[in-house]
Each structure stands twice: as C-alpha cells, then as structure tokens.
Tab-separated table of C-alpha atoms and ligand atoms in Angstrom:
chain	number	residue	atom	x	y	z
A	21	MET	CA	22.895	52.710	30.811
A	22	LYS	CA	24.184	56.153	31.830
A	23	HIS	CA	23.304	55.171	35.521
A	24	VAL	CA	25.727	52.022	35.631
A	25	LEU	CA	29.385	52.878	36.085
A	26	GLY	CA	30.414	49.242	35.745
A	27	LEU	CA	31.009	45.860	37.382
A	28	LYS	CA	33.433	45.297	40.160
A	29	CYS	CA	35.123	42.200	41.306
A	30	VAL	CA	34.078	41.068	44.914
A	31	LEU	CA	37.614	39.668	45.246
A	32	CYS	CA	40.009	42.048	43.910
A	33	GLY	CA	37.858	45.095	43.454
A	34	GLN	CA	38.927	45.527	39.691
A	35	GLU	CA	36.211	47.767	37.805
A	36	TYR	CA	34.986	46.530	34.281
A	37	GLY	CA	32.944	48.385	31.696
A	38	VAL	CA	29.567	46.540	31.258
A	39	ASP	CA	30.606	45.824	27.738
A	40	GLU	CA	34.010	44.344	28.671
A	41	VAL	CA	32.735	41.167	30.698
A	42	LEU	CA	29.543	38.999	30.604
A	43	TYR	CA	29.593	37.342	33.891
A	44	VAL	CA	32.674	36.929	36.202
A	45	CYS	CA	36.135	38.634	36.800
A	46	PRO	CA	38.689	37.249	34.002
A	47	HIS	CA	41.389	37.218	36.694
A	48	HIS	CA	39.183	35.083	39.172
A	49	GLY	CA	37.387	32.743	37.175
A	50	ASP	CA	33.871	31.450	38.476
A	51	ASP	CA	34.513	32.814	42.004
A	52	GLY	CA	35.051	36.449	40.766
A	53	ILE	CA	31.353	37.443	41.226
A	54	LEU	CA	30.931	41.137	40.018
A	55	ASP	CA	28.869	43.746	41.722
A	56	VAL	CA	27.216	46.189	39.698
A	57	VAL	CA	28.536	49.805	40.481
A	58	TYR	CA	25.996	52.661	39.970
A	59	ASP	CA	26.100	56.632	39.623
A	60	TYR	CA	23.560	57.611	42.408
A	61	ARG	CA	23.522	61.302	41.239
A	62	GLU	CA	22.247	60.091	37.773
A	63	ILE	CA	19.931	57.823	39.269
A	64	ALA	CA	18.606	60.558	41.683
A	65	ARG	CA	17.555	62.927	38.379
A	66	HIS	CA	15.047	60.150	37.512
A	67	ILE	CA	13.672	58.721	40.789
A	68	ASP	CA	13.003	59.521	44.207
A	69	PRO	CA	10.293	58.764	47.096
A	70	VAL	CA	7.963	61.570	45.900
A	71	ARG	CA	7.925	60.285	42.487
A	72	LEU	CA	7.677	56.736	43.578
A	73	ALA	CA	4.599	57.852	45.720
A	74	SER	CA	2.507	58.521	42.613
A	75	SER	CA	3.618	55.752	40.377
A	76	GLN	CA	1.047	53.588	39.184
A	77	ASP	CA	3.607	50.658	38.227
A	78	PHE	CA	3.054	48.228	41.192
A	79	THR	CA	5.825	45.715	40.114
A	80	ILE	CA	9.646	45.925	40.464
A	81	TRP	CA	9.947	47.904	37.562
A	82	ARG	CA	8.667	50.972	39.451
A	83	TYR	CA	12.517	51.060	40.476
A	84	LYS	CA	13.685	50.641	36.828
A	85	PRO	CA	16.315	53.592	37.316
A	86	LEU	CA	17.981	51.493	39.943
A	87	LEU	CA	17.965	48.394	37.996
A	88	PRO	CA	20.914	47.405	35.534
A	89	VAL	CA	18.678	47.591	32.212
A	90	LYS	CA	18.464	50.191	29.596
A	91	PRO	CA	15.611	52.491	30.112
A	92	GLU	CA	13.897	51.682	26.875
A	93	SER	CA	13.984	47.941	27.627
A	94	PRO	CA	10.528	46.312	27.740
A	95	ALA	CA	9.678	44.400	31.069
A	96	PRO	CA	8.210	40.690	30.675
A	97	PRO	CA	4.604	40.763	31.015
A	98	LEU	CA	4.215	38.900	34.273
A	99	THR	CA	3.656	41.005	37.135
A	100	VAL	CA	6.820	40.646	39.669
A	101	GLY	CA	7.396	42.261	42.691
A	102	TRP	CA	5.163	44.730	45.187
A	103	THR	CA	4.095	41.599	47.091
A	104	PRO	CA	2.125	42.305	50.482
A	105	LEU	CA	3.905	43.502	53.576
A	106	TYR	CA	1.547	42.306	56.282
A	107	HIS	CA	1.407	43.788	59.823
A	108	ALA	CA	0.990	40.237	61.459
A	109	LYS	CA	-1.066	41.391	64.359
A	110	ARG	CA	-2.240	38.146	65.638
A	111	LEU	CA	0.918	36.146	65.351
A	112	GLY	CA	2.782	39.178	66.798
A	113	GLU	CA	0.343	39.256	69.900
A	114	LYS	CA	1.190	35.712	70.417
A	115	LEU	CA	4.775	36.295	70.632
A	116	GLY	CA	4.685	39.705	72.596
A	117	MET	CA	5.875	41.467	69.386
A	118	PRO	CA	3.660	44.239	68.368
A	119	ASN	CA	5.961	45.292	65.478
A	120	LEU	CA	5.970	42.223	63.453
A	121	TYR	CA	5.604	42.325	59.736
A	122	ILE	CA	5.598	39.484	57.174
A	123	LYS	CA	6.403	39.961	53.331
A	124	ASP	CA	4.982	37.343	51.471
A	125	ASP	CA	6.966	36.394	48.302
A	126	GLY	CA	5.085	33.076	47.966
A	127	ARG	CA	2.676	35.666	45.928
A	128	GLN	CA	5.092	36.027	42.957
A	129	PRO	CA	3.870	34.814	39.624
A	130	THR	CA	6.043	31.658	40.074
A	131	ALA	CA	5.438	31.648	43.542
A	132	SER	CA	9.051	32.444	44.885
A	133	LEU	CA	11.265	35.433	45.626
A	134	LYS	CA	13.259	34.160	42.637
A	135	ASP	CA	10.993	35.973	40.031
A	136	ARG	CA	12.425	39.258	40.821
A	137	ALA	CA	15.994	37.937	39.685
A	138	SER	CA	14.695	36.094	36.796
A	139	ALA	CA	12.614	39.108	35.472
A	140	VAL	CA	16.047	41.085	35.261
A	141	GLY	CA	17.921	38.084	33.913
A	142	ILE	CA	15.244	37.807	31.175
A	143	VAL	CA	15.549	41.608	30.203
A	144	LYS	CA	19.368	41.153	30.005
A	145	ALA	CA	18.822	38.038	27.667
A	146	MET	CA	16.634	40.219	25.228
A	147	GLU	CA	19.132	42.962	25.348
A	148	LEU	CA	21.941	40.697	24.427
A	149	GLY	CA	19.731	39.006	21.758
A	150	LYS	CA	20.171	35.788	23.533
A	151	GLU	CA	17.512	33.028	22.595
A	152	VAL	CA	18.346	30.237	24.966
A	153	MET	CA	18.865	30.824	28.863
A	154	SER	CA	20.183	28.117	31.231
A	155	ALA	CA	20.036	27.787	34.912
A	156	ALA	CA	20.954	25.291	37.771
A	157	SER	CA	18.811	25.494	40.719
A	158	THR	CA	17.546	23.617	43.777
A	159	GLY	CA	14.194	24.172	42.269
A	160	ASN	CA	12.898	27.635	42.477
A	161	ALA	CA	15.457	29.610	40.386
A	162	ALA	CA	14.760	27.227	37.637
A	163	SER	CA	10.846	27.221	37.819
A	164	SER	CA	11.095	31.051	38.096
A	165	LEU	CA	13.118	31.369	34.868
A	166	ALA	CA	11.037	28.814	32.982
A	167	GLY	CA	7.743	30.682	33.779
A	168	LEU	CA	9.338	34.200	32.794
A	169	ALA	CA	10.849	32.982	29.719
A	170	ALA	CA	7.649	31.342	28.649
A	171	SER	CA	6.106	34.831	28.961
A	172	VAL	CA	8.376	36.208	26.469
A	173	GLY	CA	9.076	33.295	24.331
A	174	LEU	CA	12.897	32.579	25.188
A	175	LYS	CA	13.924	28.820	25.422
A	176	CYS	CA	15.505	27.460	28.675
A	177	ILE	CA	17.483	24.560	29.792
A	178	ILE	CA	17.150	23.769	33.540
A	179	PHE	CA	19.733	21.544	35.480
A	180	VAL	CA	17.945	20.505	38.790
A	181	PRO	CA	19.078	17.721	41.312
A	182	LYS	CA	16.480	14.973	40.429
A	183	THR	CA	15.481	14.994	44.461
A	184	ALA	CA	13.999	18.484	43.922
A	185	PRO	CA	10.327	18.612	44.830
A	186	GLN	CA	7.833	17.474	42.542
A	187	GLY	CA	5.785	20.829	42.618
A	188	LYS	CA	8.869	22.799	41.237
A	189	ILE	CA	9.670	19.899	38.614
A	190	ALA	CA	5.976	20.277	37.622
A	191	GLN	CA	6.290	23.900	37.182
A	192	LEU	CA	9.301	23.526	35.004
A	193	LEU	CA	7.460	21.080	32.916
A	194	ILE	CA	4.296	22.913	32.395
A	195	TYR	CA	6.189	26.188	31.591
A	196	GLY	CA	7.883	23.874	28.652
A	197	ALA	CA	11.541	24.040	29.951
A	198	THR	CA	14.012	21.352	28.935
A	199	VAL	CA	14.748	19.889	32.250
A	200	LEU	CA	17.850	17.788	32.941
A	201	ALA	CA	17.302	16.160	36.266
A	202	VAL	CA	20.781	15.620	37.575
A	203	ASP	CA	21.280	12.423	39.473
A	204	GLY	CA	23.633	14.338	42.088
A	205	THR	CA	23.632	17.286	44.312
A	206	TYR	CA	22.759	20.832	43.504
A	207	ASP	CA	26.292	21.868	43.610
A	208	GLN	CA	26.945	19.276	40.984
A	209	ALA	CA	24.069	20.671	38.865
A	210	PHE	CA	25.502	24.110	39.112
A	211	ASP	CA	28.924	23.091	38.156
A	212	LEU	CA	27.486	20.954	35.228
A	213	CYS	CA	25.294	23.841	34.112
A	214	LEU	CA	28.334	26.112	33.799
A	215	GLU	CA	30.244	23.743	31.672
A	216	ALA	CA	27.325	22.928	29.273
A	217	SER	CA	26.259	26.570	28.971
A	218	LYS	CA	29.937	27.597	28.069
A	219	GLU	CA	30.090	24.742	25.349
A	220	TYR	CA	26.678	25.678	23.909
A	221	GLY	CA	26.738	29.495	24.384
A	222	TRP	CA	23.729	29.648	26.497
A	223	TYR	CA	22.829	32.736	28.492
A	224	ILE	CA	23.232	31.625	32.283
A	225	ARG	CA	20.814	32.753	34.967
A	226	ASN	CA	22.685	31.343	37.789
A	227	THR	CA	22.620	33.168	40.868
A	228	ALA	CA	26.114	34.371	41.956
A	229	TYR	CA	27.643	34.073	38.340
A	230	ASN	CA	25.438	36.378	36.125
A	231	PRO	CA	25.936	39.695	38.184
A	232	TYR	CA	22.634	41.156	37.216
A	233	LEU	CA	20.424	38.737	39.191
A	234	SER	CA	21.126	39.761	42.531
A	235	GLU	CA	20.065	43.341	41.330
A	236	GLY	CA	16.670	41.982	40.832
A	237	LYS	CA	16.555	40.533	44.346
A	238	LYS	CA	17.421	43.828	45.965
A	239	THR	CA	13.897	44.970	45.010
A	240	ALA	CA	12.646	43.282	47.879
A	241	ALA	CA	14.559	45.622	50.186
A	242	TYR	CA	13.115	48.622	48.246
A	243	GLU	CA	9.638	47.435	48.812
A	244	ILE	CA	9.996	46.702	52.453
A	245	CYS	CA	11.256	50.364	53.271
A	246	GLU	CA	8.689	51.904	50.942
A	247	GLN	CA	5.832	49.836	52.243
A	248	LEU	CA	6.938	51.006	55.861
A	249	GLY	CA	6.881	54.742	54.523
A	250	TRP	CA	10.588	54.868	54.235
A	251	LYS	CA	10.985	54.178	57.823
A	252	ALA	CA	13.434	51.196	58.029
A	253	PRO	CA	12.786	48.234	60.203
A	254	ASP	CA	15.221	47.116	62.713
A	255	TRP	CA	15.638	43.876	61.437
A	256	ILE	CA	14.890	41.966	58.264
A	257	LEU	CA	15.072	38.110	58.353
A	258	VAL	CA	15.518	35.997	55.119
A	259	GLY	CA	16.575	31.989	54.635
A	260	VAL	CA	19.962	31.522	53.255
A	261	GLY	CA	21.476	29.027	50.672
A	262	ASP	CA	23.747	30.495	48.230
A	263	GLY	CA	23.376	33.916	49.898
A	264	CYS	CA	22.177	35.519	46.813
A	265	ILE	CA	19.022	37.026	48.511
A	266	ILE	CA	20.851	38.224	51.685
A	267	GLY	CA	23.562	39.883	49.333
A	268	GLY	CA	20.825	41.349	47.081
A	269	LEU	CA	18.914	42.766	50.268
A	270	GLY	CA	22.344	44.199	51.451
A	271	LYS	CA	22.836	45.862	48.191
A	272	GLY	CA	19.299	47.296	48.047
A	273	LEU	CA	19.788	48.869	51.371
A	274	ARG	CA	23.153	50.226	50.506
A	275	ASP	CA	21.473	51.913	47.469
A	276	LEU	CA	19.021	53.395	49.752
A	277	VAL	CA	21.468	54.606	52.155
A	278	SER	CA	23.485	56.140	49.304
A	279	LEU	CA	20.367	57.847	48.110
A	280	GLY	CA	19.436	59.240	51.487
A	281	TRP	CA	16.119	57.538	51.184
A	282	ILE	CA	16.093	55.841	54.690
A	283	ASP	CA	17.317	57.282	57.827
A	284	LYS	CA	18.888	53.993	59.453
A	285	LEU	CA	20.090	50.637	58.208
A	286	PRO	CA	18.085	47.589	59.041
A	287	LYS	CA	20.018	44.771	60.386
A	288	LEU	CA	20.076	41.539	58.114
A	289	MET	CA	19.636	38.118	59.877
A	290	GLY	CA	20.431	35.291	57.735
A	291	VAL	CA	18.742	31.950	58.791
A	292	GLN	CA	20.585	28.848	57.452
A	293	ALA	CA	19.345	25.309	58.318
A	294	GLU	CA	21.573	23.503	60.773
A	295	GLY	CA	22.154	20.758	58.292
A	296	SER	CA	23.548	23.404	55.825
A	297	ALA	CA	25.374	26.175	57.560
A	298	ALA	CA	28.327	26.869	55.761
A	299	LEU	CA	27.669	30.687	55.935
A	300	TYR	CA	26.991	30.552	59.726
A	301	ASN	CA	30.290	28.647	60.428
A	302	ALA	CA	32.333	31.178	58.549
A	303	TRP	CA	30.623	34.164	59.961
A	304	LYS	CA	31.027	32.846	63.534
A	305	GLU	CA	34.722	32.463	62.905
A	306	GLY	CA	34.924	35.958	61.292
A	307	THR	CA	36.233	34.834	58.168
A	308	GLU	CA	35.349	34.927	54.406
A	309	GLU	CA	37.012	31.577	53.776
A	310	VAL	CA	33.974	29.200	53.749
A	311	LYS	CA	34.323	25.648	54.130
A	312	PRO	CA	31.751	23.386	52.198
A	313	VAL	CA	29.481	21.157	54.072
A	314	GLU	CA	27.622	17.983	53.399
A	315	PRO	CA	23.971	19.558	53.190
A	316	HIS	CA	20.814	17.900	54.439
A	317	THR	CA	17.739	19.499	55.392
A	318	ILE	CA	13.996	19.543	54.677
A	319	ALA	CA	14.323	22.971	53.200
A	320	ASP	CA	15.708	22.127	49.865
A	321	SER	CA	15.871	25.728	48.669
A	322	ILE	CA	18.494	26.464	51.131
A	323	SER	CA	20.339	22.939	50.914
A	324	VAL	CA	23.514	24.176	49.764
A	325	GLY	CA	27.207	22.634	50.161
A	326	MET	CA	29.370	25.601	49.059
A	327	PRO	CA	27.351	28.873	48.956
A	328	ARG	CA	27.991	30.477	45.654
A	329	ASP	CA	27.429	34.064	46.671
A	330	ARG	CA	29.334	33.896	49.854
A	331	ILE	CA	31.340	36.932	49.922
A	332	LYS	CA	28.155	39.116	49.176
A	333	ALA	CA	26.170	37.411	51.821
A	334	LEU	CA	29.095	37.774	54.571
A	335	ARG	CA	29.548	41.389	53.764
A	336	ALA	CA	25.987	42.300	53.794
A	337	VAL	CA	25.438	40.740	57.269
A	338	ARG	CA	28.545	42.663	58.484
A	339	TYR	CA	27.748	45.833	56.766
A	340	THR	CA	24.401	46.071	58.325
A	341	GLY	CA	25.514	45.007	62.006
A	342	GLY	CA	23.272	41.651	61.567
A	343	ALA	CA	23.915	38.038	62.296
A	344	PHE	CA	23.675	34.467	61.082
A	345	ILE	CA	21.614	32.092	63.072
A	346	THR	CA	20.854	28.330	62.445
A	347	VAL	CA	17.625	26.427	62.823
A	348	SER	CA	16.598	22.544	63.045
A	349	ASP	CA	14.288	20.889	60.475
A	350	GLU	CA	11.841	20.335	63.690
A	351	GLU	CA	11.872	24.116	64.203
A	352	ILE	CA	11.276	24.894	60.353
A	353	LEU	CA	8.228	22.518	60.479
A	354	GLU	CA	6.968	24.253	63.691
A	355	ALA	CA	7.408	27.901	61.971
A	356	MET	CA	5.562	26.504	58.998
A	357	ARG	CA	2.442	25.547	61.292
A	358	LEU	CA	2.527	28.768	63.074
A	359	LEU	CA	2.687	30.977	60.107
A	360	GLY	CA	-0.069	28.799	58.642
A	361	ARG	CA	-2.202	28.984	61.699
A	362	GLU	CA	-1.663	32.250	63.122
A	363	ALA	CA	-1.169	34.412	59.946
A	364	GLY	CA	-2.716	32.336	57.315
A	365	ILE	CA	0.559	32.463	55.399
A	366	PHE	CA	1.600	29.002	53.639
A	367	ALA	CA	5.397	28.874	53.313
A	368	GLU	CA	7.486	26.226	52.078
A	369	PRO	CA	10.407	24.893	54.461
A	370	ALA	CA	12.937	27.622	53.195
A	371	GLY	CA	10.317	30.419	53.384
A	372	ALA	CA	9.422	29.515	57.109
A	373	ALA	CA	13.026	29.233	58.011
A	374	PRO	CA	13.351	33.194	58.880
A	375	PHE	CA	10.197	32.921	61.002
A	376	ALA	CA	11.790	29.996	62.875
A	377	GLY	CA	14.923	32.234	63.060
A	378	LEU	CA	13.079	34.828	64.635
A	379	LEU	CA	11.661	32.458	67.415
A	380	LYS	CA	15.323	31.425	68.382
A	381	ALA	CA	16.620	34.969	67.936
A	382	ARG	CA	13.790	36.177	70.473
A	383	LYS	CA	14.895	33.231	72.687
A	384	GLU	CA	18.480	34.099	72.744
A	385	GLY	CA	17.781	37.786	73.178
A	386	LEU	CA	19.424	38.906	70.022
A	387	ILE	CA	15.994	40.494	68.711
A	388	GLY	CA	13.960	42.789	71.521
A	389	PRO	CA	10.223	42.506	71.821
A	390	GLU	CA	9.422	45.860	70.622
A	391	GLU	CA	11.713	45.944	67.701
A	392	LYS	CA	10.416	46.285	64.148
A	393	VAL	CA	11.056	43.117	62.268
A	394	VAL	CA	10.251	41.905	58.893
A	395	VAL	CA	10.233	38.445	57.912
A	396	LEU	CA	10.846	37.488	54.582
A	397	VAL	CA	8.696	34.616	53.364
A	398	THR	CA	10.466	33.545	49.993
A	399	GLY	CA	8.489	30.749	48.601
A	400	ASN	CA	4.961	29.260	48.899
A	401	GLY	CA	4.088	25.923	50.677
A	402	LEU	CA	2.351	24.406	47.683
A	403	LYS	CA	5.614	24.092	45.879
A	404	ASP	CA	6.548	21.097	48.397
A	405	VAL	CA	3.249	19.346	49.550
A	406	GLY	CA	5.421	16.420	51.090
A	407	ALA	CA	6.998	18.837	53.470
A	408	ALA	CA	3.899	20.680	54.529
A	409	MET	CA	2.099	17.417	55.127
A	410	LYS	CA	4.826	16.421	57.528
A	411	ALA	CA	4.466	19.695	59.337
A	412	ALA	CA	0.614	19.626	59.264
A	413	GLY	CA	-0.248	15.995	60.267
A	414	ASN	CA	-3.383	14.170	59.001
A	415	PRO	CA	-7.051	14.912	58.646
A	416	ILE	CA	-9.919	13.111	60.278
A	417	ILE	CA	-11.142	10.612	58.205
A	418	VAL	CA	-15.142	9.766	58.549
A	419	GLU	CA	-17.527	7.513	57.408
A	420	PRO	CA	-20.139	9.278	55.095
A	421	ASP	CA	-22.514	9.521	58.156
A	422	ILE	CA	-23.581	12.326	60.406
A	423	LYS	CA	-23.060	10.081	63.307
A	424	ALA	CA	-19.588	9.658	62.435
A	425	VAL	CA	-19.227	13.452	62.127
A	426	ARG	CA	-20.781	13.906	65.471
A	427	GLU	CA	-18.215	11.513	67.021
A	428	ALA	CA	-15.547	13.233	65.545
A	429	ILE	CA	-16.588	16.748	66.521
A	430	SER	CA	-17.222	15.721	70.177
A	431	SER	CA	-13.835	14.206	70.348
A	432	LEU	CA	-12.370	17.141	69.390
A	433	LYS	CA	-14.000	19.074	72.066
A	434	GLY	CA	-12.926	16.499	74.656
A	435	GLY	CA	-9.386	16.700	73.409
B	502	PLP	C1	16.578	30.437	46.714
B	502	PLP	C2	15.833	30.455	47.870
B	502	PLP	C3	16.361	30.825	49.008
B	502	PLP	C4	17.754	31.130	49.362
B	502	PLP	O1	18.316	32.302	48.548
B	502	PLP	P1	19.952	32.057	48.259
B	502	PLP	O2	20.141	33.294	47.259
B	502	PLP	O3	20.374	30.622	47.628
B	502	PLP	O4	20.501	32.305	49.640
B	502	PLP	C5	15.362	30.800	50.283
B	502	PLP	N1	14.208	30.483	50.233
B	502	PLP	C6	13.622	30.185	48.926
B	502	PLP	C7	12.158	29.809	48.775
B	502	PLP	C8	14.370	30.110	47.745
B	502	PLP	O5	13.856	29.638	46.663
B	503	ZN	ZN1	38.922	39.859	40.444
C-alpha cells in the first residue's frame, strides 16, 4: 500500500507502520485510536475528478486509491455505496429551504451506512488471512458485518445488547452470524467483545477500535461532494452516537481539501439525542474530556453512554467550523413523519435525527434558509418497525363492506 504512510495515534501523535500495529496505539491502550495517514501526491497519480467522471464503478470502490486497501484486493460482491442524493424540493419548499438535499443510506445492501465500513473491514480481514470477525454493535454495525461476511464466506461473532430492535436481530440471524445477545448495555457489549476477541484471536470490526472502519465511512463525504458536482454544500448533518460516522465524514472532507477537489469545507453538524448527548456536552464545554452519560432514547443506533470515537468526532466538528445539537425523542418521531410524508423516505429514528436537528437549527438561526444542506439518512425505517409505528399512528379498521369504507372516507373529509 504505497499510498498509506502509516497510522497515527489521536492522543499522542505517534506514527506507526501499517505492519507494526493491528488496532490501537500500544502506549494508549483501547483509547489510542489510530488515524490512517495518506500520501496525497501518490493518490493524485491514480485518481482525480476527471477520471472519476468516466468511472463505471458505482460503489465505494470507485474511490479505491483513497481507501487503505491493496490495489489488487478484491471487493466483496454486494453493492456498497453510491446511494442516491435527492434534491428534496417538496420538503424544502415546505420549510422555505430551496437547497435541501437528502442522502439516503438506508439504500445500502443491509440498509444502513455501516456497510461502507464493513466492506472495508472485510477486505482487511481477507488481506490478513483472518477467518473469523467479531463486532459489538447497537445493531446496524453487526447486521452489516454479518451480511457482508456472508457474501464472502467469513464467519462472524456478534455482541449486541439484547434490547436491540427485532429487525436488526433478525438480519443477524438470517445472515448466519453467531449472535450473543448481551443482557446489558451497548457499552458493556463493546467491552465484552474486545475481551473475547483478544482471547480467541477474532478480527475486530468495532468502530473506533479498528482504524480502517472510519475510512469506509468517509466515502459518504466523497459521494456527497461528487454528486453535487464537486461544489461542496454549506452543511452536512448526521446522527451521532460513538462519533465514528461524523469523524469519518471529517476525514473524507480533509482528504478532499488536501487533494484540492473542493473549494471550501462544508460544516458538519452532529445531531445527538437529548438522552445520549455526551459529545454535545463536551463540545459545549470546549473540552475533549468526555463525561459518560446514562443513555436513553428511542434512537437505538445513537444510544451510547461513552462515545468511542469521541476525539475524532469532536475534532471533525471543530475542524469544519460546525456544531453539535440535541433533539428530543418527540422531535425525532416528528422528523420520521415529515421525511416519510413529504419526501417518501423511511428512516429509522437515528436516521431521522439529523432532519430533526435541521428543524431545530433553523429555528435557532444556526442554519440560514438559502444554505445548501445535506441531511444524511443513515438507516432504513424497516429496521425498527416498533419505533415507526410510534411515529406513524394506526390504520383505520373497517368492516369488509363498502358502506364502512364510505363512512371512513367521509369522516376523513370532515376531519
Ligand atoms: C451507527 C449509526 C449512527 C451513529 O454512528 P456513530 O458512528 O456511532 O456516531 C447513526 N445512525 C445509524 C442508523 C447508525 O447505524
Ligand atoms: Zn498514543
């Protein structure tokens, strides 16, 4: 991998060769998350916007020279990436925002943005000759790993809190993963996964532990900019739990600035649930010392007590001049309804959270009406039908009789 210079600890700045360490900085243990450092001059010899314009590869692998994999490594067969970026005109009109865009990562093969990271993780596992992968997850990282692993015949062992939504657990089981449903929190599942993986030698997919995962996530930032003709938006909003996605977006934007492919830096807005706002709190206090919270929110994918990728997340928001904001569960449910009814997009709660954040940021004057805004919907609503039903309300039950239909329809008109 000539284009990768090394792995740099986010805490001490020490750089390591890619063959020297597998996961984290040896001096800092599990908190010493590493960041992949690239040689942009080498990368620029292989890829640029002109060559991309004629690429027929509509997956994340169109950006392969920017990913930390060997050029000859085969990609998994599932189609990951190049999800649609919609100009949401109807919804935008309703809000008085003519430049509102929605990127729907619910359209990934396992229906969440996590596939971008899992795809890179799978390639790394195969490069290293690993046969078993493990992950701890609030749900989506696991179901994503399970699907991608199944596509190439890798085994996987999954740790999820037993409260994860049924849809996500069903995905895991259908893809044939070994599922350990932990009678505890996500944070406990995470620690347990690390301990067991070290004992058994499994290759760990965990976000904010394996340095290559956020590199997959950064492709969402590339796509947004490319789909907008390399004219960067003013804002990108995303739901934040561990902070790995927003850290990855920050990395992707930094890559694009280093390569000179975008003219300005979009601001990142991290949207957290009020009941799970450790990063928002730290950002407000202007510190990187994050204090854990007791998480409670309907948005399971961003329900995190101690965000694992906190340093990268906080730096991504500061680097881009963005902000964090919090939203209530009620606001998230309202955002799910609006996305569904005014844009035809069905998001799971964490996927709708950034739209709830946009509504709040507009109200508070943080985002102007004319600004070009991208809302990144990170997961599909079918993953958590229980939450969707809370947002959606109930159908009208009728007798199998036309008179009952007429009554129902006329009551609608009256109402
Ligand atoms: C994982 C996830 C998030 C949050 O990502 P972090 O990297 O934990 O901040 C948001 N939405 C969905 C649907 C997710 O699966
Ligand atoms: Zn270190």
